[in-house]
Amino acid sequence: MNALEQFKEIMKETDNVVFFGGAGVSTESGIPDFRSVDGLYNQKYDYPPETILSHTFYRNFTEEFYRFYRDKMICLTAKPNKAHLKLAQWEAEGKLRAVITQNIDGLHQAAGSKKVLELHGSVHRNYCEHCHKLYDAEYIMYSEGIPRCECGSVIKPDVVLYEEGLDNQTISEAVACISAADVLIIGGTSLAVYPAAGLIDYYRGNKLVLVNKTATPKDKIADLVIQGSIGEIFEKLD
């Protein structure tokens, strides 16, 4: 039985699946992966992206932060790909309990997924730092300079910047979902970003599936490893 057939068998036999995903899930929708050869980290800016996307830089150089943020972090034209759609289908069928994502693009929800835990926040949620009024991604995208609330205060994206901690409630929910899962599918992530990647250590089930274009540190403990395009692989799981 080849790897794809094994994957199909695993999915047939369970209704308690959790998916943990990273940037590779969205690259096929045209959203750049920070760490790939063509990713943001390998392009040239006045400052490295890690610096621009830090809490300190946001505070000290807010306008420069937003220039980069509009240019590289918001992608309003991106559409869900086959991986997003398959996960939403599995949830609708009662197989998938939750999607846990490191992505901030909202594509899982756009595909129809309901239970989505966004470890690093979302570009679609932005809030006034003073009165907490909410603003969408379009408002930020089409504003100029530093986006401001109608009350006059600065609007901040609800995304986790470098130097900021993850949301405790989201972490707790993710740990609970992973701990209770029979099958954990890890897809489109190199498992290099901590603390998010450390969450998979809470998995206690017996079917760990890894789908990624390159090797990960957890390949050796996985029950099934499939290397390749996650969208193409998920499309073949009908």
Coordinates of C-alpha atoms in Angstrom, one line a residue:
M1 CA 0.0 0.0 0.0
N2 CA 1.5 3.3 -1.0
A3 CA 1.5 6.4 1.2
L4 CA -1.5 8.0 -0.3
E5 CA -3.6 4.8 0.2
Q6 CA -2.4 4.6 3.8
F7 CA -3.5 8.2 4.3
K8 CA -6.9 7.4 2.9
E9 CA -7.2 4.4 5.2
I10 CA -6.3 6.4 8.2
M11 CA -9.0 9.0 7.3
K12 CA -11.6 6.3 6.8
E13 CA -11.1 4.8 10.2
T14 CA -11.5 7.9 12.3
D15 CA -13.7 10.9 13.1
N16 CA -11.3 12.6 15.5
V17 CA -8.7 14.4 13.4
V18 CA -6.9 17.6 14.2
F19 CA -4.9 19.5 11.6
F20 CA -1.8 21.6 12.5
G21 CA -0.6 23.8 9.7
G22 CA 1.9 26.4 8.7
A23 CA 3.0 28.7 5.8
G24 CA 3.2 25.9 3.3
V25 CA -0.6 25.5 3.3
S26 CA -1.0 29.1 2.0
T27 CA 1.9 29.3 -0.5
E28 CA -0.2 27.5 -3.0
S29 CA -2.7 30.4 -2.7
G30 CA 0.1 32.8 -3.6
I31 CA 1.0 33.9 -0.1
P32 CA 4.8 34.0 0.3
D33 CA 6.5 31.7 2.8
F34 CA 8.8 33.6 5.0
R35 CA 11.5 31.0 5.1
S36 CA 11.5 29.6 1.5
V37 CA 14.1 30.5 -1.1
D38 CA 11.6 33.0 -2.6
G39 CA 10.2 34.0 0.8
L40 CA 10.2 37.3 2.5
Y41 CA 13.3 36.6 4.5
N42 CA 15.4 36.4 1.4
Q43 CA 14.3 39.7 -0.1
K44 CA 16.1 43.0 0.4
Y45 CA 14.7 45.7 2.7
D46 CA 16.2 48.5 4.7
Y47 CA 15.6 46.3 7.7
P48 CA 15.3 42.5 8.0
P49 CA 11.6 41.3 8.1
E50 CA 12.3 39.9 11.6
T51 CA 13.1 43.4 12.7
I52 CA 10.2 45.1 11.0
L53 CA 7.7 42.5 12.4
S54 CA 8.8 43.0 16.0
H55 CA 6.9 44.8 18.7
T56 CA 9.8 47.2 19.2
F57 CA 9.9 48.3 15.6
Y58 CA 6.1 48.6 15.5
R59 CA 6.3 51.0 18.5
N60 CA 9.3 53.0 17.3
F61 CA 8.8 53.1 13.5
T62 CA 5.0 52.6 13.1
E63 CA 4.7 54.2 9.7
E64 CA 7.6 52.1 8.3
F65 CA 6.0 49.0 9.9
Y66 CA 2.8 49.7 8.1
R67 CA 4.5 50.2 4.7
F68 CA 5.9 46.7 4.9
Y69 CA 2.7 45.3 6.4
R70 CA 0.5 46.5 3.6
D71 CA 3.0 45.5 1.0
K72 CA 3.8 42.0 2.2
M73 CA 1.4 40.8 4.9
I74 CA -2.0 41.6 3.6
C75 CA -3.1 39.7 0.5
L76 CA -6.8 40.4 -0.2
T77 CA -6.8 38.6 -3.5
A78 CA -5.7 35.2 -2.2
K79 CA -8.2 32.3 -2.4
P80 CA -8.4 29.0 -0.5
N81 CA -6.6 26.1 -2.3
K82 CA -7.4 22.4 -2.4
A83 CA -5.9 21.9 1.1
H84 CA -8.1 24.5 2.7
L85 CA -11.1 23.1 0.9
K86 CA -10.4 19.5 1.9
L87 CA -10.0 20.4 5.6
A88 CA -13.3 22.3 5.5
Q89 CA -15.0 19.3 3.9
W90 CA -13.6 16.9 6.5
E91 CA -15.0 19.2 9.2
A92 CA -18.4 19.3 7.6
E93 CA -18.4 15.5 7.4
G94 CA -17.7 15.3 11.1
K95 CA -14.1 13.9 10.8
L96 CA -12.0 17.0 11.6
R97 CA -12.4 18.5 15.1
A98 CA -10.1 21.6 14.6
V99 CA -7.6 23.4 12.4
I100 CA -4.7 24.9 14.3
T101 CA -2.8 27.3 12.1
Q102 CA 0.3 29.5 12.3
N103 CA -1.0 31.5 9.3
I104 CA -2.7 34.9 9.6
D105 CA -4.4 35.1 6.2
G106 CA -7.9 33.8 7.2
L107 CA -8.0 31.3 4.2
H108 CA -9.3 28.4 6.4
Q109 CA -12.4 30.4 7.3
A110 CA -12.8 31.6 3.7
A111 CA -12.8 27.9 2.7
G112 CA -15.6 27.2 5.2
S113 CA -13.8 25.9 8.3
K114 CA -15.5 26.8 11.5
K115 CA -13.2 25.6 14.3
V116 CA -9.9 27.5 13.5
L117 CA -7.4 28.3 16.2
E118 CA -5.1 31.1 14.9
L119 CA -1.9 30.9 16.9
H120 CA -0.4 34.0 15.4
G121 CA -3.6 36.1 15.0
S122 CA -5.2 37.4 11.8
V123 CA -4.8 40.3 9.4
H124 CA -8.5 40.4 9.2
R125 CA -8.8 41.7 12.8
N126 CA -7.4 45.1 13.7
Y127 CA -8.2 47.1 16.8
C128 CA -7.9 50.6 18.1
E129 CA -5.3 50.6 20.9
H130 CA -7.4 53.2 22.9
C131 CA -11.1 52.4 22.4
H132 CA -10.8 48.8 21.0
K133 CA -13.0 49.5 18.0
L134 CA -12.5 46.8 15.4
Y135 CA -11.4 47.3 11.8
D136 CA -11.1 44.9 8.9
A137 CA -8.1 44.2 6.6
E138 CA -9.5 46.4 3.8
Y139 CA -9.5 49.4 6.1
I140 CA -5.8 48.9 6.9
M141 CA -4.9 48.2 3.3
Y142 CA -6.5 51.3 1.9
S143 CA -5.5 53.7 4.7
E144 CA -2.5 55.9 4.3
G145 CA 0.5 56.3 6.7
I146 CA -0.4 55.1 10.2
P147 CA -4.0 53.9 10.2
R148 CA -6.0 55.6 12.9
C149 CA -9.3 55.0 14.6
E150 CA -12.1 57.5 14.3
C151 CA -11.2 58.4 17.9
G152 CA -7.7 59.4 16.7
S153 CA -5.7 56.6 18.2
V154 CA -3.4 54.1 16.3
I155 CA -4.9 50.9 15.0
K156 CA -2.9 47.7 15.7
P157 CA -3.2 44.4 13.7
D158 CA -4.3 41.5 15.9
V159 CA -1.2 39.5 14.9
V160 CA 1.5 38.2 17.1
L161 CA 4.7 40.2 16.4
Y162 CA 8.2 39.1 17.4
E163 CA 8.7 39.8 21.2
E164 CA 4.9 39.3 21.8
G165 CA 3.4 36.2 23.5
L166 CA 0.8 33.9 22.0
D167 CA -2.8 34.3 23.3
N168 CA -3.2 32.1 26.3
Q169 CA -6.8 31.0 25.5
T170 CA -5.8 30.0 22.0
I171 CA -2.9 28.0 23.3
S172 CA -5.1 26.2 25.9
E173 CA -7.7 25.3 23.2
A174 CA -4.9 24.1 20.9
V175 CA -3.4 21.9 23.6
A176 CA -6.8 20.4 24.5
C177 CA -7.6 19.6 20.8
I178 CA -4.2 18.1 20.1
S179 CA -4.2 16.1 23.4
A180 CA -7.6 14.6 22.6
A181 CA -7.0 13.8 18.9
D182 CA -6.8 10.3 17.6
V183 CA -5.1 11.4 14.4
L184 CA -2.9 14.5 14.1
I185 CA -2.1 15.8 10.6
I186 CA 0.8 18.2 10.4
G187 CA 1.0 20.0 7.1
G188 CA 2.9 22.8 5.4
T189 CA 5.3 23.5 8.2
S190 CA 9.0 23.0 8.9
L191 CA 8.2 22.9 12.6
A192 CA 10.8 25.6 13.2
V193 CA 8.7 28.3 14.8
Y194 CA 8.4 28.1 18.5
P195 CA 6.5 28.1 20.8
A196 CA 3.9 27.1 18.2
A197 CA 5.7 24.0 17.0
G198 CA 6.1 22.7 20.5
L199 CA 2.3 22.2 20.8
I200 CA 2.5 19.0 18.8
D201 CA 4.4 17.4 21.8
Y202 CA 1.0 17.2 23.5
Y203 CA -0.3 14.7 21.0
R204 CA -1.0 11.3 22.6
G205 CA -2.6 9.5 19.8
N206 CA -1.2 6.8 17.6
K207 CA -1.5 8.2 14.0
L208 CA 0.8 11.1 13.3
V209 CA 0.8 12.1 9.6
L210 CA 3.3 14.6 8.2
V211 CA 2.7 16.3 4.8
N212 CA 5.4 18.8 3.8
K213 CA 7.6 19.6 0.9
T214 CA 10.8 19.1 2.9
A215 CA 11.9 17.0 5.9
T216 CA 11.0 18.1 9.4
P217 CA 12.5 17.3 12.9
K218 CA 9.4 15.1 13.6
D219 CA 9.6 12.8 10.5
K220 CA 11.3 10.1 12.4
I221 CA 8.5 9.7 14.9
A222 CA 5.6 10.1 12.4
D223 CA 3.5 7.1 11.4
L224 CA 3.3 8.4 7.8
V225 CA 5.4 11.0 6.0
I226 CA 4.4 12.3 2.6
Q227 CA 6.6 14.8 0.9
G228 CA 5.1 17.1 -1.8
S229 CA 2.6 19.8 -2.4
I230 CA -0.1 19.7 0.3
G231 CA -2.8 20.9 -2.1
E232 CA -2.0 18.3 -4.7
I233 CA -1.9 15.5 -2.1
F234 CA -5.1 16.5 -0.4
E235 CA -6.9 16.7 -3.7
K236 CA -6.1 13.0 -4.3
L237 CA -7.8 11.9 -1.0
D238 CA -11.3 11.7 -2.4

